[in-house]
mmCIF file of C-alpha atoms in Angstrom:
data_model
loop_
_atom_site.group_PDB
_atom_site.id
_atom_site.type_symbol
_atom_site.label_atom_id
_atom_site.label_comp_id
_atom_site.label_asym_id
_atom_site.label_seq_id
_atom_site.Cartn_x
_atom_site.Cartn_y
_atom_site.Cartn_z
ATOM 1 C CA UNK A 1 0.000 0.000 0.000
ATOM 2 C CA UNK A 2 1.293 3.444 -0.910
ATOM 3 C CA UNK A 3 2.103 5.796 1.940
ATOM 4 C CA UNK A 4 -0.243 8.687 2.647
ATOM 5 C CA UNK A 5 1.643 11.905 1.846
ATOM 6 C CA UNK A 6 2.403 14.143 4.807
ATOM 7 C CA UNK A 7 0.666 17.487 4.889
ATOM 8 C CA UNK A 8 2.726 20.609 5.486
ATOM 9 C CA UNK A 9 1.791 22.994 8.249
ATOM 10 C CA UNK A 10 -0.170 26.142 7.282
ATOM 11 C CA UNK A 11 1.867 29.223 6.456
ATOM 12 C CA UNK A 12 0.495 31.199 9.399
ATOM 13 C CA UNK A 13 1.734 28.476 11.755
ATOM 14 C CA UNK A 14 5.090 28.173 10.009
ATOM 15 C CA UNK A 15 5.680 31.922 10.332
ATOM 16 C CA UNK A 16 5.589 31.473 14.099
ATOM 17 C CA UNK A 17 8.782 29.412 13.873
ATOM 18 C CA UNK A 18 11.993 31.191 14.860
ATOM 19 C CA UNK A 19 14.459 29.298 12.640
ATOM 20 C CA UNK A 20 16.548 30.757 9.803
ATOM 21 C CA UNK A 21 13.966 29.939 7.151
ATOM 22 C CA UNK A 22 11.270 31.980 8.896
ATOM 23 C CA UNK A 23 13.303 34.838 10.385
ATOM 24 C CA UNK A 24 15.503 35.872 7.462
ATOM 25 C CA UNK A 25 12.820 37.705 5.460
ATOM 26 C CA UNK A 26 9.563 39.559 5.969
ATOM 27 C CA UNK A 27 6.043 38.111 5.716
ATOM 28 C CA UNK A 28 5.721 39.129 2.057
ATOM 29 C CA UNK A 29 8.494 36.681 1.043
ATOM 30 C CA UNK A 30 8.084 32.958 0.432
ATOM 31 C CA UNK A 31 11.267 31.408 1.904
ATOM 32 C CA UNK A 32 12.488 28.472 -0.198
ATOM 33 C CA UNK A 33 16.248 28.733 0.209
ATOM 34 C CA UNK A 34 17.676 26.977 3.281
ATOM 35 C CA UNK A 35 17.195 23.220 3.786
ATOM 36 C CA UNK A 36 14.380 23.277 6.326
ATOM 37 C CA UNK A 37 11.059 21.576 5.643
ATOM 38 C CA UNK A 38 7.522 22.636 6.495
ATOM 39 C CA UNK A 39 6.119 19.383 7.897
ATOM 40 C CA UNK A 40 5.261 18.488 11.490
ATOM 41 C CA UNK A 41 7.881 16.497 13.348
ATOM 42 C CA UNK A 42 7.685 12.723 13.336
ATOM 43 C CA UNK A 43 5.500 11.775 16.330
ATOM 44 C CA UNK A 44 8.269 9.679 17.908
ATOM 45 C CA UNK A 45 10.532 12.734 17.933
ATOM 46 C CA UNK A 46 7.837 14.963 19.395
ATOM 47 C CA UNK A 47 7.228 12.462 22.187
ATOM 48 C CA UNK A 48 10.932 12.085 22.980
ATOM 49 C CA UNK A 49 11.559 15.826 23.154
ATOM 50 C CA UNK A 50 8.338 16.596 25.020
ATOM 51 C CA UNK A 51 9.157 13.988 27.654
ATOM 52 C CA UNK A 52 12.677 15.397 28.022
ATOM 53 C CA UNK A 53 11.259 18.880 28.655
ATOM 54 C CA UNK A 54 8.758 17.510 31.140
ATOM 55 C CA UNK A 55 11.586 15.788 33.019
ATOM 56 C CA UNK A 56 13.916 18.765 32.816
ATOM 57 C CA UNK A 57 16.251 16.423 30.934
ATOM 58 C CA UNK A 58 18.461 19.222 29.616
ATOM 59 C CA UNK A 59 21.861 18.250 30.958
ATOM 60 C CA UNK A 60 24.982 16.921 29.293
ATOM 61 C CA UNK A 61 24.838 14.283 26.587
ATOM 62 C CA UNK A 62 25.707 10.878 28.138
ATOM 63 C CA UNK A 63 28.675 8.744 27.041
ATOM 64 C CA UNK A 64 26.362 6.435 25.065
ATOM 65 C CA UNK A 65 23.142 8.223 24.058
ATOM 66 C CA UNK A 66 21.946 5.354 21.860
ATOM 67 C CA UNK A 67 22.830 7.022 18.564
ATOM 68 C CA UNK A 68 25.156 4.203 17.523
ATOM 69 C CA UNK A 69 22.585 1.455 17.944
ATOM 70 C CA UNK A 70 19.772 3.471 16.373
ATOM 71 C CA UNK A 71 21.828 4.327 13.296
ATOM 72 C CA UNK A 72 23.030 0.753 12.831
ATOM 73 C CA UNK A 73 19.448 -0.496 12.833
ATOM 74 C CA UNK A 74 18.343 2.213 10.414
ATOM 75 C CA UNK A 75 21.216 1.529 7.997
ATOM 76 C CA UNK A 76 20.412 -2.165 7.866
ATOM 77 C CA UNK A 77 16.704 -1.595 7.267
ATOM 78 C CA UNK A 78 17.166 1.162 4.694
ATOM 79 C CA UNK A 79 20.182 0.034 2.723
ATOM 80 C CA UNK A 80 20.975 -3.501 3.889
ATOM 81 C CA UNK A 81 24.204 -2.020 5.289
ATOM 82 C CA UNK A 82 25.579 -3.945 8.254
ATOM 83 C CA UNK A 83 27.711 -1.434 10.087
ATOM 84 C CA UNK A 84 30.385 -2.537 12.554
ATOM 85 C CA UNK A 85 29.374 -0.973 15.901
ATOM 86 C CA UNK A 86 33.009 -0.265 16.746
ATOM 87 C CA UNK A 87 33.237 1.988 13.672
ATOM 88 C CA UNK A 88 30.416 4.384 14.662
ATOM 89 C CA UNK A 89 30.894 7.675 16.537
ATOM 90 C CA UNK A 90 28.972 10.949 16.877
ATOM 91 C CA UNK A 91 29.430 14.692 16.991
ATOM 92 C CA UNK A 92 27.410 17.902 16.727
ATOM 93 C CA UNK A 93 26.799 18.160 12.974
ATOM 94 C CA UNK A 94 27.962 16.805 9.650
ATOM 95 C CA UNK A 95 30.255 19.677 8.724
ATOM 96 C CA UNK A 96 31.944 19.545 12.121
ATOM 97 C CA UNK A 97 32.576 15.849 11.589
ATOM 98 C CA UNK A 98 33.996 16.526 8.147
ATOM 99 C CA UNK A 99 36.360 19.195 9.491
ATOM 100 C CA UNK A 100 37.643 16.972 12.295
ATOM 101 C CA UNK A 101 38.309 14.090 9.901
ATOM 102 C CA UNK A 102 39.973 16.265 7.272
ATOM 103 C CA UNK A 103 42.274 17.805 9.876
ATOM 104 C CA UNK A 104 43.695 14.357 10.489
ATOM 105 C CA UNK A 105 43.944 13.000 6.947
ATOM 106 C CA UNK A 106 45.587 16.059 5.386
ATOM 107 C CA UNK A 107 48.462 18.356 6.331
ATOM 108 C CA UNK A 108 48.055 22.155 6.313
ATOM 109 C CA UNK A 109 48.096 23.374 2.732
ATOM 110 C CA UNK A 110 47.134 20.018 1.196
ATOM 111 C CA UNK A 111 44.545 20.105 -1.550
ATOM 112 C CA UNK A 112 41.116 18.504 -1.127
ATOM 113 C CA UNK A 113 38.949 17.618 -4.125
ATOM 114 C CA UNK A 114 35.380 18.929 -4.168
ATOM 115 C CA UNK A 115 32.918 18.491 -7.018
ATOM 116 C CA UNK A 116 31.018 21.658 -7.940
ATOM 117 C CA UNK A 117 28.292 22.637 -8.122
ATOM 118 C CA UNK A 118 28.297 21.615 -4.473
ATOM 119 C CA UNK A 119 26.956 22.615 -1.052
ATOM 120 C CA UNK A 120 28.655 25.978 -0.294
ATOM 121 C CA UNK A 121 29.965 25.026 3.209
ATOM 122 C CA UNK A 122 32.232 22.453 1.540
ATOM 123 C CA UNK A 123 34.546 25.265 0.483
ATOM 124 C CA UNK A 124 34.680 26.781 3.967
ATOM 125 C CA UNK A 125 35.034 23.382 5.598
ATOM 126 C CA UNK A 126 38.146 22.537 3.607
ATOM 127 C CA UNK A 127 39.680 25.887 4.547
ATOM 128 C CA UNK A 128 38.745 25.415 8.212
ATOM 129 C CA UNK A 129 40.554 22.085 8.182
ATOM 130 C CA UNK A 130 43.679 23.785 6.814
ATOM 131 C CA UNK A 131 43.277 22.510 3.260
ATOM 132 C CA UNK A 132 43.041 24.116 -0.161
ATOM 133 C CA UNK A 133 40.044 23.457 -2.395
ATOM 134 C CA UNK A 134 40.717 21.564 -5.629
ATOM 135 C CA UNK A 135 37.664 21.821 -7.897
ATOM 136 C CA UNK A 136 36.815 18.846 -10.111
ATOM 137 C CA UNK A 137 33.314 19.616 -11.407
ATOM 138 C CA UNK A 138 30.688 16.980 -11.912
ATOM 139 C CA UNK A 139 30.158 16.054 -15.550
ATOM 140 C CA UNK A 140 26.773 16.920 -17.028
ATOM 141 C CA UNK A 141 25.561 15.233 -20.211
ATOM 142 C CA UNK A 142 22.109 16.797 -20.424
ATOM 143 C CA UNK A 143 20.463 13.806 -18.777
ATOM 144 C CA UNK A 144 22.250 13.826 -15.442
ATOM 145 C CA UNK A 145 25.457 14.398 -13.514
ATOM 146 C CA UNK A 146 28.264 12.015 -12.651
ATOM 147 C CA UNK A 147 31.703 12.026 -11.047
ATOM 148 C CA UNK A 148 34.624 12.936 -13.301
ATOM 149 C CA UNK A 149 36.782 9.984 -12.280
ATOM 150 C CA UNK A 150 39.581 10.929 -14.663
ATOM 151 C CA UNK A 151 39.567 14.487 -13.352
ATOM 152 C CA UNK A 152 39.759 13.277 -9.765
ATOM 153 C CA UNK A 153 42.608 10.985 -10.765
ATOM 154 C CA UNK A 154 44.542 13.885 -12.271
ATOM 155 C CA UNK A 155 44.022 15.956 -9.126
ATOM 156 C CA UNK A 156 45.221 13.129 -6.884
ATOM 157 C CA UNK A 157 48.179 12.400 -9.161
ATOM 158 C CA UNK A 158 49.120 16.076 -8.854
ATOM 159 C CA UNK A 159 49.159 15.845 -5.064
ATOM 160 C CA UNK A 160 45.612 16.271 -3.680
ATOM 161 C CA UNK A 161 45.328 14.217 -0.504
ATOM 162 C CA UNK A 162 41.590 13.811 0.043
ATOM 163 C CA UNK A 163 38.215 13.858 -1.679
ATOM 164 C CA UNK A 164 35.157 15.449 -0.067
ATOM 165 C CA UNK A 165 32.216 13.621 -1.620
ATOM 166 C CA UNK A 166 28.540 14.613 -1.488
ATOM 167 C CA UNK A 167 26.398 11.458 -1.777
ATOM 168 C CA UNK A 168 23.570 12.084 -2.627
ATOM 169 C CA UNK A 169 24.835 15.253 -4.219
ATOM 170 C CA UNK A 170 23.609 18.684 -3.135
ATOM 171 C CA UNK A 171 22.337 20.620 -5.140
ATOM 172 C CA UNK A 172 21.738 18.263 -8.092
ATOM 173 C CA UNK A 173 20.075 15.477 -6.106
ATOM 174 C CA UNK A 174 22.280 12.886 -7.821
ATOM 175 C CA UNK A 175 22.639 9.453 -6.218
ATOM 176 C CA UNK A 176 26.043 8.303 -7.423
ATOM 177 C CA UNK A 177 26.110 4.771 -8.807
ATOM 178 C CA UNK A 178 27.875 1.943 -7.024
ATOM 179 C CA UNK A 179 30.210 1.627 -10.017
ATOM 180 C CA UNK A 180 31.175 5.307 -9.880
ATOM 181 C CA UNK A 181 31.780 5.147 -6.132
ATOM 182 C CA UNK A 182 33.902 2.013 -6.502
ATOM 183 C CA UNK A 183 35.949 3.680 -9.243
ATOM 184 C CA UNK A 184 36.446 6.720 -7.015
ATOM 185 C CA UNK A 185 37.594 4.488 -4.169
ATOM 186 C CA UNK A 186 40.032 2.626 -6.398
ATOM 187 C CA UNK A 187 41.683 5.782 -7.628
ATOM 188 C CA UNK A 188 41.838 7.237 -4.121
ATOM 189 C CA UNK A 189 43.502 4.077 -2.843
ATOM 190 C CA UNK A 190 45.974 4.116 -5.725
ATOM 191 C CA UNK A 191 47.207 7.553 -4.640
ATOM 192 C CA UNK A 192 46.906 7.018 -0.885
ATOM 193 C CA UNK A 193 44.091 9.553 -0.500
ATOM 194 C CA UNK A 194 41.125 9.542 1.869
ATOM 195 C CA UNK A 195 37.481 9.950 0.857
ATOM 196 C CA UNK A 196 35.058 11.682 3.241
ATOM 197 C CA UNK A 197 31.453 11.171 2.174
ATOM 198 C CA UNK A 198 28.690 13.527 3.334
ATOM 199 C CA UNK A 199 25.578 11.309 3.228
ATOM 200 C CA UNK A 200 23.084 13.531 5.033
ATOM 201 C CA UNK A 201 20.474 13.330 2.241
ATOM 202 C CA UNK A 202 20.630 9.533 1.918
ATOM 203 C CA UNK A 203 17.301 8.721 3.637
ATOM 204 C CA UNK A 204 15.559 10.972 1.099
ATOM 205 C CA UNK A 205 16.315 8.766 -1.924
ATOM 206 C CA UNK A 206 13.136 8.167 -3.938
ATOM 207 C CA UNK A 207 13.978 4.831 -5.544
ATOM 208 C CA UNK A 208 14.162 1.982 -3.042
ATOM 209 C CA UNK A 209 17.710 0.671 -3.293
ATOM 210 C CA UNK A 210 18.742 3.716 -5.288
ATOM 211 C CA UNK A 211 21.315 4.881 -2.752
ATOM 212 C CA UNK A 212 24.707 3.231 -2.279
ATOM 213 C CA UNK A 213 26.557 4.143 0.938
ATOM 214 C CA UNK A 214 30.108 4.950 -0.130
ATOM 215 C CA UNK A 215 31.631 2.585 2.416
ATOM 216 C CA UNK A 216 29.723 -0.354 0.889
ATOM 217 C CA UNK A 217 30.707 0.320 -2.726
ATOM 218 C CA UNK A 218 33.791 -1.895 -2.627
ATOM 219 C CA UNK A 219 36.510 -3.254 -0.387
ATOM 220 C CA UNK A 220 38.733 -0.321 -1.363
ATOM 221 C CA UNK A 221 35.983 2.142 -0.369
ATOM 222 C CA UNK A 222 35.985 0.684 3.125
ATOM 223 C CA UNK A 223 39.778 0.963 3.269
ATOM 224 C CA UNK A 224 39.919 4.650 2.258
ATOM 225 C CA UNK A 225 36.610 6.005 3.423
ATOM 226 C CA UNK A 226 34.674 7.824 6.094
ATOM 227 C CA UNK A 227 30.974 8.663 6.052
ATOM 228 C CA UNK A 228 29.289 11.455 7.988
ATOM 229 C CA UNK A 229 25.515 11.674 8.196
ATOM 230 C CA UNK A 230 22.567 12.698 10.367
ATOM 231 C CA UNK A 231 18.796 12.507 10.599
ATOM 232 C CA UNK A 232 18.744 16.304 10.528
ATOM 233 C CA UNK A 233 17.937 17.034 6.869
ATOM 234 C CA UNK A 234 15.314 14.304 6.583
ATOM 235 C CA UNK A 235 13.578 14.908 9.911
ATOM 236 C CA UNK A 236 14.155 18.706 10.108
ATOM 237 C CA UNK A 237 16.424 18.588 13.154
ATOM 238 C CA UNK A 238 19.280 20.885 12.103
ATOM 239 C CA UNK A 239 19.023 23.044 15.223
ATOM 240 C CA UNK A 240 19.450 20.111 17.604
ATOM 241 C CA UNK A 241 23.070 19.233 16.767
ATOM 242 C CA UNK A 242 23.802 15.558 16.314
ATOM 243 C CA UNK A 243 25.616 13.696 13.533
ATOM 244 C CA UNK A 244 27.086 10.243 12.997
ATOM 245 C CA UNK A 245 30.635 9.475 11.825
ATOM 246 C CA UNK A 246 31.468 6.029 10.421
ATOM 247 C CA UNK A 247 34.886 4.632 9.619
ATOM 248 C CA UNK A 248 35.118 2.218 6.712
ATOM 249 C CA UNK A 249 37.896 0.070 8.128
ATOM 250 C CA UNK A 250 39.740 -0.435 11.373
ATOM 251 C CA UNK A 251 42.312 2.240 10.528
ATOM 252 C CA UNK A 252 39.540 4.782 9.960
ATOM 253 C CA UNK A 253 37.746 3.691 13.129
ATOM 254 C CA UNK A 254 40.986 4.125 15.047
ATOM 255 C CA UNK A 255 41.297 7.690 13.747
ATOM 256 C CA UNK A 256 37.725 8.478 14.815
ATOM 257 C CA UNK A 257 38.314 6.842 18.187
ATOM 258 C CA UNK A 258 41.357 9.047 18.721
ATOM 259 C CA UNK A 259 39.544 12.340 18.116
ATOM 260 C CA UNK A 260 39.503 14.697 21.115
ATOM 261 C CA UNK A 261 36.713 13.930 23.542
ATOM 262 C CA UNK A 262 35.236 17.378 22.880
ATOM 263 C CA UNK A 263 34.271 16.263 19.367
ATOM 264 C CA UNK A 264 31.774 13.864 20.901
ATOM 265 C CA UNK A 265 30.857 16.153 23.815
ATOM 266 C CA UNK A 266 29.638 18.828 21.404
ATOM 267 C CA UNK A 267 26.694 16.604 20.488
ATOM 268 C CA UNK A 268 23.473 18.137 21.803
ATOM 269 C CA UNK A 269 21.386 15.987 24.137
ATOM 270 C CA UNK A 270 18.171 16.928 22.332
ATOM 271 C CA UNK A 271 19.920 16.180 19.040
ATOM 272 C CA UNK A 272 20.860 12.719 20.259
ATOM 273 C CA UNK A 273 17.348 12.042 21.589
ATOM 274 C CA UNK A 274 15.798 13.216 18.320
ATOM 275 C CA UNK A 275 18.180 11.214 16.132
ATOM 276 C CA UNK A 276 17.499 8.050 18.119
ATOM 277 C CA UNK A 277 13.760 8.573 17.665
ATOM 278 C CA UNK A 278 14.168 9.407 13.968
ATOM 279 C CA UNK A 279 16.260 6.310 13.264
ATOM 280 C CA UNK A 280 13.813 4.045 15.117
ATOM 281 C CA UNK A 281 11.381 1.739 13.254
ATOM 282 C CA UNK A 282 8.592 3.815 14.783
ATOM 283 C CA UNK A 283 9.457 6.713 12.446
ATOM 284 C CA UNK A 284 9.434 4.672 9.231
ATOM 285 C CA UNK A 285 5.799 5.449 8.453
ATOM 286 C CA UNK A 286 6.450 9.170 8.846
ATOM 287 C CA UNK A 287 9.457 8.915 6.503
ATOM 288 C CA UNK A 288 7.395 7.039 3.921
ATOM 289 C CA UNK A 289 4.769 9.787 4.101
ATOM 290 C CA UNK A 290 7.411 12.467 3.711
ATOM 291 C CA UNK A 291 8.837 10.809 0.606
ATOM 292 C CA UNK A 292 5.340 10.469 -0.851
ATOM 293 C CA UNK A 293 4.758 14.201 -0.337
ATOM 294 C CA UNK A 294 8.127 15.123 -1.810
ATOM 295 C CA UNK A 295 7.599 12.846 -4.812
ATOM 296 C CA UNK A 296 4.401 14.748 -5.594
ATOM 297 C CA UNK A 297 6.219 18.057 -5.316
ATOM 298 C CA UNK A 298 9.226 17.160 -7.434
ATOM 299 C CA UNK A 299 6.851 16.222 -10.276
ATOM 300 C CA UNK A 300 4.625 19.211 -9.629
ATOM 301 C CA UNK A 301 7.629 21.510 -9.884
ATOM 302 C CA UNK A 302 8.404 20.153 -13.351
ATOM 303 C CA UNK A 303 4.828 20.869 -14.460
ATOM 304 C CA UNK A 304 4.827 24.340 -12.918
ATOM 305 C CA UNK A 305 8.112 25.302 -14.532
ATOM 306 C CA UNK A 306 6.902 24.052 -17.907
ATOM 307 C CA UNK A 307 3.821 26.261 -17.548
ATOM 308 C CA UNK A 308 5.278 29.411 -16.009
ATOM 309 C CA UNK A 309 9.022 29.313 -16.819
ATOM 310 C CA UNK A 310 9.262 27.185 -19.961
ATOM 311 C CA UNK A 311 12.838 28.249 -20.704
ATOM 312 C CA UNK A 312 14.071 26.971 -17.320
ATOM 313 C CA UNK A 313 15.982 23.690 -17.219
ATOM 314 C CA UNK A 314 15.282 21.283 -14.359
ATOM 315 C CA UNK A 315 15.976 17.599 -13.819
ATOM 316 C CA UNK A 316 13.968 16.139 -10.920
ATOM 317 C CA UNK A 317 16.419 15.019 -8.214
ATOM 318 C CA UNK A 318 16.941 11.360 -7.416
ATOM 319 C CA UNK A 319 17.101 12.264 -3.737
ATOM 320 C CA UNK A 320 16.199 15.186 -1.506
ATOM 321 C CA UNK A 321 13.850 18.148 -1.648
ATOM 322 C CA UNK A 322 16.239 20.588 -3.312
ATOM 323 C CA UNK A 323 15.798 21.430 -7.000
ATOM 324 C CA UNK A 324 18.671 22.733 -9.107
ATOM 325 C CA UNK A 325 17.188 24.983 -11.785
ATOM 326 C CA UNK A 326 18.930 26.783 -14.643
ATOM 327 C CA UNK A 327 17.113 30.053 -15.335
ATOM 328 C CA UNK A 328 19.939 31.665 -17.319
ATOM 329 C CA UNK A 329 17.708 31.963 -20.393
ATOM 330 C CA UNK A 330 15.803 34.746 -18.665
ATOM 331 C CA UNK A 331 18.776 37.094 -18.423
ATOM 332 C CA UNK A 332 18.460 37.698 -14.683
ATOM 333 C CA UNK A 333 22.227 37.902 -14.239
ATOM 334 C CA UNK A 334 24.847 35.588 -12.798
ATOM 335 C CA UNK A 335 22.950 35.352 -9.500
ATOM 336 C CA UNK A 336 19.241 35.270 -10.423
ATOM 337 C CA UNK A 337 18.143 34.747 -6.804
ATOM 338 C CA UNK A 338 18.949 38.388 -6.066
ATOM 339 C CA UNK A 339 16.497 39.765 -8.617
ATOM 340 C CA UNK A 340 13.934 37.073 -7.859
ATOM 341 C CA UNK A 341 13.917 38.047 -4.180
ATOM 342 C CA UNK A 342 13.552 41.730 -4.979
ATOM 343 C CA UNK A 343 10.979 41.459 -7.757
ATOM 344 C CA UNK A 344 9.062 38.224 -7.094
ATOM 345 C CA UNK A 345 9.375 38.058 -3.293
ATOM 346 C CA UNK A 346 10.596 34.461 -3.348
ATOM 347 C CA UNK A 347 13.814 33.630 -1.503
ATOM 348 C CA UNK A 348 15.859 30.995 -3.346
ATOM 349 C CA UNK A 349 19.415 29.849 -2.775
ATOM 350 C CA UNK A 350 22.103 31.665 -4.774
ATOM 351 C CA UNK A 351 23.483 29.479 -7.563
ATOM 352 C CA UNK A 352 27.007 30.964 -7.752
ATOM 353 C CA UNK A 353 27.637 30.074 -4.093
ATOM 354 C CA UNK A 354 27.757 26.444 -5.239
ATOM 355 C CA UNK A 355 30.614 27.220 -7.619
ATOM 356 C CA UNK A 356 31.116 28.757 -11.045
ATOM 357 C CA UNK A 357 28.827 26.054 -12.451
ATOM 358 C CA UNK A 358 25.980 27.716 -10.541
ATOM 359 C CA UNK A 359 26.018 30.927 -12.557
ATOM 360 C CA UNK A 360 22.487 31.542 -13.820
ATOM 361 C CA UNK A 361 21.061 28.892 -11.476
ATOM 362 C CA UNK A 362 18.896 28.857 -8.365
ATOM 363 C CA UNK A 363 18.219 26.140 -5.804
ATOM 364 C CA UNK A 364 14.567 25.727 -4.831
ATOM 365 C CA UNK A 365 13.453 23.978 -1.643
ATOM 366 C CA UNK A 366 10.230 22.100 -2.450
ATOM 367 C CA UNK A 367 9.795 20.613 1.023
ATOM 368 C CA UNK A 368 6.575 22.565 1.444
ATOM 369 C CA UNK A 369 2.853 22.436 0.722
ATOM 370 C CA UNK A 370 1.957 22.077 -2.978
ATOM 371 C CA UNK A 371 0.036 25.354 -2.828
ATOM 372 C CA UNK A 372 3.124 27.181 -1.574
ATOM 373 C CA UNK A 373 5.127 25.712 -4.455
ATOM 374 C CA UNK A 374 2.421 26.803 -6.905
ATOM 375 C CA UNK A 375 2.425 30.337 -5.505
ATOM 376 C CA UNK A 376 6.215 30.573 -5.702
ATOM 377 C CA UNK A 377 6.502 29.449 -9.320
ATOM 378 C CA UNK A 378 3.579 31.627 -10.380
ATOM 379 C CA UNK A 379 5.402 34.588 -8.854
ATOM 380 C CA UNK A 380 8.473 33.637 -10.884
ATOM 381 C CA UNK A 381 6.352 33.411 -14.003
ATOM 382 C CA UNK A 382 4.856 36.840 -13.404
ATOM 383 C CA UNK A 383 8.334 38.265 -12.927
ATOM 384 C CA UNK A 384 9.528 36.593 -16.134
ATOM 385 C CA UNK A 385 6.609 38.026 -18.084
ATOM 386 C CA UNK A 386 7.329 41.547 -16.849
ATOM 387 C CA UNK A 387 11.113 41.527 -17.211
#
């Protein structure tokens, strides 16, 4: 039986929220930029957090908050991935985990491969870890994006020491194939490089079995790789601060085990409680409903763009609720989101922040009610007709 799609909260309720999405702009703007969704929390999460407040359970995060066991169960149910418990650790958020790992697999000044267009904090994260960004753009053939394995190989041959992978990829929504991930692992192993895979959007893959965890792609992936993930993007928990770090092999697990204790201590107690509830079997029905709602919206967006912005180019993502849209045909400049915000009162993410490949692009968050999506694209269409 198909899941019943979740219903987003009404706009008047959402505008009572105090998060970035709802406090960055005035009430005349539809905010569709940052990766927050508009749905109610999964009931298991609401119960866990409500009970914690009732108990005054707001102290330090315990040595074992249950995140390890919850994630291991989730990974096996979702992806048939049997994770070694001794390889699982936690910290405050995915980018913090990435920084701490990179600091230990590169030396100051080493180059780290990233694959634009890519999540803007990747660039800052590499710099924070003491590295230098080496851009190897994804290849686009008109039908989809894939990893430029030869380009990564050239970068590693020239001295890059690590690869920062986004799997599934943000902003394109690409779920990299097992073959591509295995090829990436092989070339990284050949040059003695590490691969750090940000897998925060993995639970949002639309096709069952369509996501391959990097560490499962091959034996070499396990030997060179780390994964960092969280329930935060899927279950809208970004403010609660909890992420999971997984080492592919014993050497990687040893590195994670040797991180300063503060890396683990930074995990928020409410973040840990919420992640445990999110990863529990009890939240599976909510997740199925979320994916059903998002599947409707990713198709609806294609129809709306065809009607109101026919010159826009959009490929529905294979994972996630973020749409990468090329609106360069409309002549709205290198960063169309600026004019769109001013003229159409819709806040979208700025394409150029994702890299040079984002010139003329916007990223649209469709994790909202269908009527909100309709309103937003109609506003864009009205702006296009008047410009």
